[in-house]
mmCIF file of C-alpha atoms in Angstrom:
data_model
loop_
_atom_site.group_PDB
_atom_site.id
_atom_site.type_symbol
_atom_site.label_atom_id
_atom_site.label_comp_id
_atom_site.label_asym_id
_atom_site.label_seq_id
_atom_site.Cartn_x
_atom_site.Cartn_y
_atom_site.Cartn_z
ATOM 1 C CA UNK G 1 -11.140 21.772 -6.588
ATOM 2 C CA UNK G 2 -12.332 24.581 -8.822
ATOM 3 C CA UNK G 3 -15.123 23.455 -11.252
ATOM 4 C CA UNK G 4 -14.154 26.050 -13.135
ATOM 5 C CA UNK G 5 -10.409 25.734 -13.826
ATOM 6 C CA UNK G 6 -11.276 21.955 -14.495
ATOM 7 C CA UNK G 7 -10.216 20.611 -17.210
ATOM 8 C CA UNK G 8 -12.603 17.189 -18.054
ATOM 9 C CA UNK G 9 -14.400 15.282 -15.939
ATOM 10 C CA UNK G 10 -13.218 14.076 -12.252
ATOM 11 C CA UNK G 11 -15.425 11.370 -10.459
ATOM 12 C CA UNK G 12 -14.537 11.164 -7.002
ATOM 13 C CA UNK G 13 -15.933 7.649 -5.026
ATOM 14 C CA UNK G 14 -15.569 8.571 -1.037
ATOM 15 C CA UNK G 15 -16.376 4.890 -0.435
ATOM 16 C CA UNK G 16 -16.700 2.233 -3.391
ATOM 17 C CA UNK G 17 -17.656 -0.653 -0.813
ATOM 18 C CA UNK G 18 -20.102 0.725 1.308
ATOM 19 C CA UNK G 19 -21.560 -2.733 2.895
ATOM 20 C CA UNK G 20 -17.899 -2.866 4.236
ATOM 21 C CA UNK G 21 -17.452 0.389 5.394
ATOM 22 C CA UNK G 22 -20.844 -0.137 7.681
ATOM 23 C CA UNK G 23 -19.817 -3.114 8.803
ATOM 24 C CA UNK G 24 -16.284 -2.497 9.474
ATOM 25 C CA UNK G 25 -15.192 -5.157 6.929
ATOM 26 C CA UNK G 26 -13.482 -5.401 3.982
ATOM 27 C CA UNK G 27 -16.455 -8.520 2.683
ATOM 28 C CA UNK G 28 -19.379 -7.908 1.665
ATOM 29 C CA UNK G 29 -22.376 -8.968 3.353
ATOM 30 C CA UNK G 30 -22.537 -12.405 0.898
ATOM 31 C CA UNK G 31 -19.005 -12.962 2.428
ATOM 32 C CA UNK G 32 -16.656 -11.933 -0.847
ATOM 33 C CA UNK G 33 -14.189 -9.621 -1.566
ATOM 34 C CA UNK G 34 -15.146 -7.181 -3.882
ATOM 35 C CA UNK G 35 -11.633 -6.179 -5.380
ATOM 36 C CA UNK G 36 -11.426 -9.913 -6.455
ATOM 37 C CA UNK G 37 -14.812 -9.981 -8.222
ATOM 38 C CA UNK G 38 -13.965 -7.545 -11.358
ATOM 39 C CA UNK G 39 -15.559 -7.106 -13.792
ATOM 40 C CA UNK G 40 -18.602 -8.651 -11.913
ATOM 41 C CA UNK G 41 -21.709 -9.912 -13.319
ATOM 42 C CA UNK G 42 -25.132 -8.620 -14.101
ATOM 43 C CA UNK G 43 -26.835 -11.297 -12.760
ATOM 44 C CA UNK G 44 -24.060 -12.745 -10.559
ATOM 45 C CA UNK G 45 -24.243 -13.114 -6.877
ATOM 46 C CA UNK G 46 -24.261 -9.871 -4.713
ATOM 47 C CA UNK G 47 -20.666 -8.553 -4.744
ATOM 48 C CA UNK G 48 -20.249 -9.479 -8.461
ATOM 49 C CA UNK G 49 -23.437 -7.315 -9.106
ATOM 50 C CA UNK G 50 -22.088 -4.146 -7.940
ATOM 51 C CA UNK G 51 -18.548 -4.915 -9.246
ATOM 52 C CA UNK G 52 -20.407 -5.124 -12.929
ATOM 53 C CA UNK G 53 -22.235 -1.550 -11.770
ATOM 54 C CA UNK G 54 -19.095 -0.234 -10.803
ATOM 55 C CA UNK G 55 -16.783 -1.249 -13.651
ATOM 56 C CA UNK G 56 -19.171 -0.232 -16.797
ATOM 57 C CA UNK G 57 -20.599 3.195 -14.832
ATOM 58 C CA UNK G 58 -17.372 4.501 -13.427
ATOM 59 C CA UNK G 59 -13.954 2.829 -14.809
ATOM 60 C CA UNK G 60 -14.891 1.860 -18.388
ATOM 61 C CA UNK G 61 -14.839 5.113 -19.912
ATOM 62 C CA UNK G 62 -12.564 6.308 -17.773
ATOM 63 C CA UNK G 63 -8.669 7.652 -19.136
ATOM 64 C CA UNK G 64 -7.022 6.815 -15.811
ATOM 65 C CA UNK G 65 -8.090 5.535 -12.288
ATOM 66 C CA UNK G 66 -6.670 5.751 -8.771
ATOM 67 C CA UNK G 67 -7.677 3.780 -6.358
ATOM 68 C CA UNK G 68 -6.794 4.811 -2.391
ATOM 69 C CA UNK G 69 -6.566 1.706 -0.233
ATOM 70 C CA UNK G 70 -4.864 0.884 3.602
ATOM 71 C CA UNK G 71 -3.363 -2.152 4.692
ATOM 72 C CA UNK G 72 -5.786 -4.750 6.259
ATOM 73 C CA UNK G 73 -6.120 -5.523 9.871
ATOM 74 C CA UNK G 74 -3.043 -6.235 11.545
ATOM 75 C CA UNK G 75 -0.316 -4.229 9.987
ATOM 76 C CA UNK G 76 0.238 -0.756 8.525
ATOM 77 C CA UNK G 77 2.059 0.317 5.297
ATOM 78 C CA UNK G 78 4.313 3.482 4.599
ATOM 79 C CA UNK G 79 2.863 5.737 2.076
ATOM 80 C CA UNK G 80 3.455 4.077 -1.343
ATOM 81 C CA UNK G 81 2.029 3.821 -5.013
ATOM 82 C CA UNK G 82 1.518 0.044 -6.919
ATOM 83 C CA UNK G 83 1.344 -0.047 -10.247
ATOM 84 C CA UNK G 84 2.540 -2.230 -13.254
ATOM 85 C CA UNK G 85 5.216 -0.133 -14.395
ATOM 86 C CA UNK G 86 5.423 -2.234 -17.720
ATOM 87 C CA UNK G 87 2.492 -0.351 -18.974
ATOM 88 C CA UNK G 88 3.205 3.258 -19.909
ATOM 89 C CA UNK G 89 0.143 5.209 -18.643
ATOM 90 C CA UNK G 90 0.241 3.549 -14.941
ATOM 91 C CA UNK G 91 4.217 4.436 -15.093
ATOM 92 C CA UNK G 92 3.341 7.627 -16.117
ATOM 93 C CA UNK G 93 0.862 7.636 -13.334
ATOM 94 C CA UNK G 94 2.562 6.034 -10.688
ATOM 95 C CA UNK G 95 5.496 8.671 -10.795
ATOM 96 C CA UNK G 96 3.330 11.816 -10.993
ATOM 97 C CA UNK G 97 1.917 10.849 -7.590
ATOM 98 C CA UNK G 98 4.620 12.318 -6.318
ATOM 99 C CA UNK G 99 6.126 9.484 -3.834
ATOM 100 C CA UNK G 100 9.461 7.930 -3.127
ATOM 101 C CA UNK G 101 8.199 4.334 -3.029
ATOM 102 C CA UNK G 102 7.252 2.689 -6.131
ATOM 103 C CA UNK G 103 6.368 -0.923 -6.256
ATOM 104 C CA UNK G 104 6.179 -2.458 -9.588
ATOM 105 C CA UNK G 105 3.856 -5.149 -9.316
ATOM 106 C CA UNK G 106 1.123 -6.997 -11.445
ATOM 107 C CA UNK G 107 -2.280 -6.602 -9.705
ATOM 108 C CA UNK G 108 -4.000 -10.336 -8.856
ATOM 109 C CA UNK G 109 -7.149 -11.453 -11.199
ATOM 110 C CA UNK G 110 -10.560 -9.989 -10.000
ATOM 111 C CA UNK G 111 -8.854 -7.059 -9.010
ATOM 112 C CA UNK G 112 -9.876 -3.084 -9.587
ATOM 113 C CA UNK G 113 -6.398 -2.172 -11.081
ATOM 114 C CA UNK G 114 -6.293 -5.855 -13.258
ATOM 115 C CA UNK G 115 -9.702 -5.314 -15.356
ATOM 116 C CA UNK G 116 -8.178 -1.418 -15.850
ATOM 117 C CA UNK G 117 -4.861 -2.183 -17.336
ATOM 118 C CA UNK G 118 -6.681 -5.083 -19.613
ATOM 119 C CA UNK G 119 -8.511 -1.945 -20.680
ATOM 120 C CA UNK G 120 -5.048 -0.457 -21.440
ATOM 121 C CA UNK G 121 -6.381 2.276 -19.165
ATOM 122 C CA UNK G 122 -3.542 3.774 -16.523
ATOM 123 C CA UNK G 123 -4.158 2.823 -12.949
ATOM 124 C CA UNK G 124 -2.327 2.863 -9.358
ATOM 125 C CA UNK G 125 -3.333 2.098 -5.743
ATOM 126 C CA UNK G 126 -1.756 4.178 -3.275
ATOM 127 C CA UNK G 127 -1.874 2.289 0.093
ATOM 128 C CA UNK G 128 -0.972 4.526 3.460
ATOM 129 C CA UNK G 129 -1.970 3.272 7.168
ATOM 130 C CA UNK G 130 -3.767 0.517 8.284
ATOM 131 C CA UNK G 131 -7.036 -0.448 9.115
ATOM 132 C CA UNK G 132 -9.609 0.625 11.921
ATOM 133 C CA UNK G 133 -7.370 3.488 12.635
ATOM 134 C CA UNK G 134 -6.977 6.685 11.105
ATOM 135 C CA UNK G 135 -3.094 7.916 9.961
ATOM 136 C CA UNK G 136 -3.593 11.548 9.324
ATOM 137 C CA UNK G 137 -0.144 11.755 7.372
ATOM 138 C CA UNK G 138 -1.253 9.115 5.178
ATOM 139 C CA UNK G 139 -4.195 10.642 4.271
ATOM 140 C CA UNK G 140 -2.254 13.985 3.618
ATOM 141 C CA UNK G 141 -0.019 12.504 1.539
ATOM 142 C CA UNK G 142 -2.912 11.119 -0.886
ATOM 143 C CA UNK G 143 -4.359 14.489 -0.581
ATOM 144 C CA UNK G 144 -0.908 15.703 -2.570
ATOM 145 C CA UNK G 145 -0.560 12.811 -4.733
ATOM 146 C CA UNK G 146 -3.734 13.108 -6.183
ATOM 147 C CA UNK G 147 -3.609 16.718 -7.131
ATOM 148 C CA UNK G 148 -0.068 16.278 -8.241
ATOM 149 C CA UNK G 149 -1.340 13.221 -10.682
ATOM 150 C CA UNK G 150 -4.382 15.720 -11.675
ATOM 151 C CA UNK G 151 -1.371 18.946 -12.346
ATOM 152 C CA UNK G 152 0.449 16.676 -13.938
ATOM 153 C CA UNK G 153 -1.869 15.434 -16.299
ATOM 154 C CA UNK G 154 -3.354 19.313 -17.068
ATOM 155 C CA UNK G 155 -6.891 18.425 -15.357
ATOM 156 C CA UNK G 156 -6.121 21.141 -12.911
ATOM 157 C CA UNK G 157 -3.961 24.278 -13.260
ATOM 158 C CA UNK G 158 -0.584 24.293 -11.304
ATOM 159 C CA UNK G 159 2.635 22.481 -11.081
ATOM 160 C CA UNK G 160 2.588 19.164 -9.479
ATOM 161 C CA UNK G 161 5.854 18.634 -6.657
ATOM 162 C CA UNK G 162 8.350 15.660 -6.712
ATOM 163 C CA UNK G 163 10.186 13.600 -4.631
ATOM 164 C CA UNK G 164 14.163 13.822 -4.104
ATOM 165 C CA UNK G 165 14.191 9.978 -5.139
ATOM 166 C CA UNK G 166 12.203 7.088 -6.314
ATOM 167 C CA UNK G 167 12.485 3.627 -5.221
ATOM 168 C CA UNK G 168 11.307 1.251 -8.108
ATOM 169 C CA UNK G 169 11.133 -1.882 -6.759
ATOM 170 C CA UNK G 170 10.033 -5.348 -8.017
ATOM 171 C CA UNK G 171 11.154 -7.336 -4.550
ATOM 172 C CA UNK G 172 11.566 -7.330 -1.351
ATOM 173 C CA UNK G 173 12.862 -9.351 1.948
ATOM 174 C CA UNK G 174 10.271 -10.549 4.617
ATOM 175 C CA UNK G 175 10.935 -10.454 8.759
ATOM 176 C CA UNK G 176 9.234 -13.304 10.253
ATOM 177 C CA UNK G 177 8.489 -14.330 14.233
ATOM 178 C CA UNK G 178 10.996 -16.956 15.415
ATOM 179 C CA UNK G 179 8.829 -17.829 18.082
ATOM 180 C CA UNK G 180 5.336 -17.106 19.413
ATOM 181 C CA UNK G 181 4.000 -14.689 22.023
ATOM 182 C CA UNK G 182 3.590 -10.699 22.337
ATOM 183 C CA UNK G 183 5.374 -8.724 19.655
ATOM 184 C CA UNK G 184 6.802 -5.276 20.418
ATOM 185 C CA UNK G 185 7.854 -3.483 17.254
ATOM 186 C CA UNK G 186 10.540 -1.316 17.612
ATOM 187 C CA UNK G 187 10.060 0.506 14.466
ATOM 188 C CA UNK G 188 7.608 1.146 12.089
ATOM 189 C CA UNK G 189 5.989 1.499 8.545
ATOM 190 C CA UNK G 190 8.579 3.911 6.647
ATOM 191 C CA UNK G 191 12.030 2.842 9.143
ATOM 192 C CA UNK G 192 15.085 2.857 7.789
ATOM 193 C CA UNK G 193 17.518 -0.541 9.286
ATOM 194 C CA UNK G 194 20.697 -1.287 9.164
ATOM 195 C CA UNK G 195 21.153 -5.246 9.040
ATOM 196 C CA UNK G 196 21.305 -6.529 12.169
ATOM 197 C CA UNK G 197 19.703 -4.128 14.126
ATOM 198 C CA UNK G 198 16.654 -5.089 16.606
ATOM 199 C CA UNK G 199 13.691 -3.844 15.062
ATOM 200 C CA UNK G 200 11.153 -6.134 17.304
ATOM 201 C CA UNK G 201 11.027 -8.163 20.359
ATOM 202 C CA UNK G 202 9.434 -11.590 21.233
ATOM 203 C CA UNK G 203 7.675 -11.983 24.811
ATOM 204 C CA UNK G 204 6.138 -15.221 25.965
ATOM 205 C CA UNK G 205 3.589 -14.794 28.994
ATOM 206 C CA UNK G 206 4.598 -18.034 30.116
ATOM 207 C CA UNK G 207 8.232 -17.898 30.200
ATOM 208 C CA UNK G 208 8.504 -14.624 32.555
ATOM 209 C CA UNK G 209 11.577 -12.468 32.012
ATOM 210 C CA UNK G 210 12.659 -14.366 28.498
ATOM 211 C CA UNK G 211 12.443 -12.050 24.983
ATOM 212 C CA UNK G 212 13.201 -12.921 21.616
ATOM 213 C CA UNK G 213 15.433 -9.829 19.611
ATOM 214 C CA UNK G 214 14.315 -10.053 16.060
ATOM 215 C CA UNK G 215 16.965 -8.298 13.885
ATOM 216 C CA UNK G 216 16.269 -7.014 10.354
ATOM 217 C CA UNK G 217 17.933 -9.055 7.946
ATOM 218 C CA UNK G 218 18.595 -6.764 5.570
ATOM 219 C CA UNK G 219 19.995 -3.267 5.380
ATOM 220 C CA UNK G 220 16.301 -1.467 3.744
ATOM 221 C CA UNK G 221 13.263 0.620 4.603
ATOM 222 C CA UNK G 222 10.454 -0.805 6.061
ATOM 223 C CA UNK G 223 7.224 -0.378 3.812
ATOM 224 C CA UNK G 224 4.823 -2.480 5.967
ATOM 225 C CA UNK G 225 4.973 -3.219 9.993
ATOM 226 C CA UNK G 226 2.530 -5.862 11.939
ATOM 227 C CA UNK G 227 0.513 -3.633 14.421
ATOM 228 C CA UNK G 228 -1.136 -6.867 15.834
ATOM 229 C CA UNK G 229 0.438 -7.957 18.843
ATOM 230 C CA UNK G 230 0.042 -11.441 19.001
ATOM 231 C CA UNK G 231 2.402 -13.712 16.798
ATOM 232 C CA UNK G 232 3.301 -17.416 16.136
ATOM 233 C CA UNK G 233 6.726 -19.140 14.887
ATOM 234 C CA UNK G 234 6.679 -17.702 11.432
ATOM 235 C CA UNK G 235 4.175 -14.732 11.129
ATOM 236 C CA UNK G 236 5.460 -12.337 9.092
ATOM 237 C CA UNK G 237 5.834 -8.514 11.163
ATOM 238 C CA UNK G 238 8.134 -6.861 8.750
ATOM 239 C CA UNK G 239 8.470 -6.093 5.164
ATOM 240 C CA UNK G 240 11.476 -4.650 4.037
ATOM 241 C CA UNK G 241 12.930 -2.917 0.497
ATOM 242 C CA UNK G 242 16.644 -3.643 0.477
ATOM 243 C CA UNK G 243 18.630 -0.836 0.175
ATOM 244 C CA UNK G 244 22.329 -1.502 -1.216
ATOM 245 C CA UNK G 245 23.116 1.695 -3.081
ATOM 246 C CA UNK G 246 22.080 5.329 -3.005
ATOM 247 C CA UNK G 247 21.880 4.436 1.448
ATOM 248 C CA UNK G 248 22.813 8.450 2.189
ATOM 249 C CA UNK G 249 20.706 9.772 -0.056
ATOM 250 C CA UNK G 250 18.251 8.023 1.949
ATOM 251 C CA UNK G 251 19.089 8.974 5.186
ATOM 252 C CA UNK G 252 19.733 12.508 4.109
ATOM 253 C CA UNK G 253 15.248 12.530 3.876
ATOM 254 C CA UNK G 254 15.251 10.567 7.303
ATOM 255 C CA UNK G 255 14.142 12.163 10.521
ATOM 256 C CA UNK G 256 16.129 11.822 14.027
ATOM 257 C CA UNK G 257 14.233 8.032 14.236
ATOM 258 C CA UNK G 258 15.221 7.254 10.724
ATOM 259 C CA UNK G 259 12.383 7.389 9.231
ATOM 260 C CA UNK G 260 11.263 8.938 5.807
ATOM 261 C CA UNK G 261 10.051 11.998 5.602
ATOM 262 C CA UNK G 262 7.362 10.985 2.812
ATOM 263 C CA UNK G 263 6.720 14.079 -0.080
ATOM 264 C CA UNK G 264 3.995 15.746 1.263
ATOM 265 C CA UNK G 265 3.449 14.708 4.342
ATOM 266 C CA UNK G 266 5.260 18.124 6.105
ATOM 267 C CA UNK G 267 2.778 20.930 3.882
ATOM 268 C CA UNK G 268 4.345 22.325 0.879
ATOM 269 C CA UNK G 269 7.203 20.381 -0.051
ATOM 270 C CA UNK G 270 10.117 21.841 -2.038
ATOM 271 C CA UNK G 271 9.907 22.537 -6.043
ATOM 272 C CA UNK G 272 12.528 20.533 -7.865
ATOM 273 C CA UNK G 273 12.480 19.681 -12.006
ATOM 274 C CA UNK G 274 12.081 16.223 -12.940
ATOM 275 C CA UNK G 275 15.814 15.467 -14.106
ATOM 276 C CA UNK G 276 16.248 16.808 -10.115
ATOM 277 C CA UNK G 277 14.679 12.987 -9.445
ATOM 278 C CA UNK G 278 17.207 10.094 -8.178
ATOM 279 C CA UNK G 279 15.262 6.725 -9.675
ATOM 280 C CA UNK G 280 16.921 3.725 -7.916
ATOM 281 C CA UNK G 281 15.497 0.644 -8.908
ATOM 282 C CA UNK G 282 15.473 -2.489 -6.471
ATOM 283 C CA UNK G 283 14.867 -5.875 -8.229
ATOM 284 C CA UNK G 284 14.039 -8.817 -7.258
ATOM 285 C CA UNK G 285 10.696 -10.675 -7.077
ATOM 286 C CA UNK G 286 7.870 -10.416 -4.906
ATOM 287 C CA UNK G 287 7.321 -14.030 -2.465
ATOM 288 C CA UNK G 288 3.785 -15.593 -3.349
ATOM 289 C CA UNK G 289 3.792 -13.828 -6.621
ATOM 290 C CA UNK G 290 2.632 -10.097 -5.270
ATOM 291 C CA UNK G 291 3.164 -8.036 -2.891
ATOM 292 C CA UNK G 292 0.881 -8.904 0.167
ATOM 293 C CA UNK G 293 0.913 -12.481 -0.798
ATOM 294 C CA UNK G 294 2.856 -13.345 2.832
ATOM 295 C CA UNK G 295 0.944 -11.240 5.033
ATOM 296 C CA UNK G 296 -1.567 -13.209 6.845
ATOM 297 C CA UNK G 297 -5.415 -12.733 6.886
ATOM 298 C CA UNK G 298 -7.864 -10.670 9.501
ATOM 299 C CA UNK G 299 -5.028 -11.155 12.574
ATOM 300 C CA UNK G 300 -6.562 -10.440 15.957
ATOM 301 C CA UNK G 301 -9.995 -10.343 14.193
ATOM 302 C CA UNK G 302 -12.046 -11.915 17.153
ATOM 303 C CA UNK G 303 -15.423 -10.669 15.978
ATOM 304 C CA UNK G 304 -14.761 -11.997 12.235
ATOM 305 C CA UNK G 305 -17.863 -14.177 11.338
ATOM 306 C CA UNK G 306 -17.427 -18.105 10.151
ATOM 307 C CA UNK G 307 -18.156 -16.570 6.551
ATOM 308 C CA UNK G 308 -14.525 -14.659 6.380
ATOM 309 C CA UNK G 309 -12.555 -16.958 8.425
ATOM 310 C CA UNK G 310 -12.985 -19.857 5.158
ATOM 311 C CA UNK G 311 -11.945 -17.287 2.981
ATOM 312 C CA UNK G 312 -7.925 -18.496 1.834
ATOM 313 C CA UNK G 313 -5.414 -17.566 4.344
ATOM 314 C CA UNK G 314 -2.710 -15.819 2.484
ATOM 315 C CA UNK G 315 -3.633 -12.116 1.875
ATOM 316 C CA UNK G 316 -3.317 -11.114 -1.764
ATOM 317 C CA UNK G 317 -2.305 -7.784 -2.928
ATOM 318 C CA UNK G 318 -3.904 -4.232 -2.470
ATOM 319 C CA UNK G 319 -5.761 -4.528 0.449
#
């Protein structure tokens, strides 16, 4: 960025929860999560403190916020944007990032993104990888999205880039273990299935030479894969968009794996006008209420302290 060619005021956070970060957490040290304490407290507990410092230094003034998140332990997302696409400026938002996967979900209370739309200030998360790991075409990807968002919005000179298609979707369909032991994914974050094909296999230590197939329910793309490798009857390892129209557009932007080649993530993707854009919109609803709500909490975590393992089992959204 050019401080020069700016044009208004960018604030740029590397890491909003430090304590975290250090620790290799997503808690802070009191043993909360910070994107469920907004707008905080000035005299709250710990986590609520610095959500209050946050909110009124760096997002109250603001005209529109992104916020950059991963999945949490255990599982790994496809590069994709959340917004509430009921409210205009984090539409607006959400489809100059520049990315075929659009979920259109309400953000859960205490959250970053909730306390900015009551604002009626635009806002996204972009989630890409998972934790503990780094996914270096995830982090390209936000690299484009961002400065497309800033193009499009005239901070920065330039045009921003599109996608051939979006997927708008308000639902989804959810893979789940039918039995317990070591999971072997077959495919991954951004996969495109057919129904019925074996995306995963199921292999109990104690029952040498027998597997469990799991086969994908649906016909979709896979926006989130388990990474863990240790399951029970009914963990979740898949999350799937159905796909029942516009399937060869689709596959046309799939590589020899079938899987998506994400905007950005191959350099300098090509120009194309926004009427060029496919929207396809999935509906549905999400299970739980949001997005995450089924994924399960710090899998395969054996160093998390007593402190996070109370905290509620079902993961909410934006991780």
């Amino acid at each position: 960025l050019d401080p020069k060619k700016i044009a208004g005021t960018i604030r740029i956070v590397p890491v909003i929860n430090t304590p975290g970060f250090k620790s290799n957490s997503r808690y802070f040290p009191d043993g909360r999560d910070l994107n469920r304490e907004f707008p905080g407290r000035r005299t709250g507990n710990t986590t609520q403190r610095v959500a209050y410092r946050i909110y009124h230094s760096l997002v109250k003034d603001s005209d529109y916020v992104i916020d950059l998140h991963s999945a949490a332990k255990g599982r790994s997302n496809m590069p994709q944007v959340r917004a509430d696409l009921t409210h205009p400026t984090s539409q607006r938002l959400a489809k100059s990032f520049g990315l075929e996967v659009i979920l259109d979900s309400k953000p859960p209370k205490g959250s970053l993104r909730r306390v900015i739309n009551n604002l009626d200030i635009g806002a996204i998360t972009y989630e890409g990888g998972g934790a503990s790991s780094l996914d270096h075409e995830s982090v390209q990807v936000a690299v484009n999205g961002v400065l497309n968002s800033l193009k499009t919005l005239h901070i920065i000179p330039g045009s921003p880039n599109r996608p051939r298609f979006r997927l708008l979707a308000s639902g989804s369909t959810w893979l789940r273990a039918h039995g317990g032991g070591l999971l072997d994914m077959l495919v991954g974050p951004g996969s495109f299935v057919e129904e019925g094909d074996v995306v995963a296999t199921i292999s109990d230590p104690q029952s040498p030479g027998q597997s469990i197939e799991l086969e994908s329910p649906i016909t979709g793309l896979f926006i989130c894969a388990a990474t863990h490798p240790f399951v029970t009857a009914g963990t979740p390892v898949g999350h799937i968009l159905p796909i029942t129209k516009s399937k060869e557009l689709i596959l046309n932007q799939c590589d020899d794996n079938s899987r998506l080649i994400v905007n950005g993530s191959l350099g300098a993707p090509v120009w194309r006008e926004e009427s060029d854009v496919d929207e396809i919109s999935i509906e549905g609803e999400w299970s739980g209420g949001n997005v995450d709500s089924e994924w399960q909490r710090n899998w395969g975590n054996e160093n998390t302290n007593s402190t996070e393992n109370n905290v509620i089992a079902a993961e909410e959204e934006e991780d």
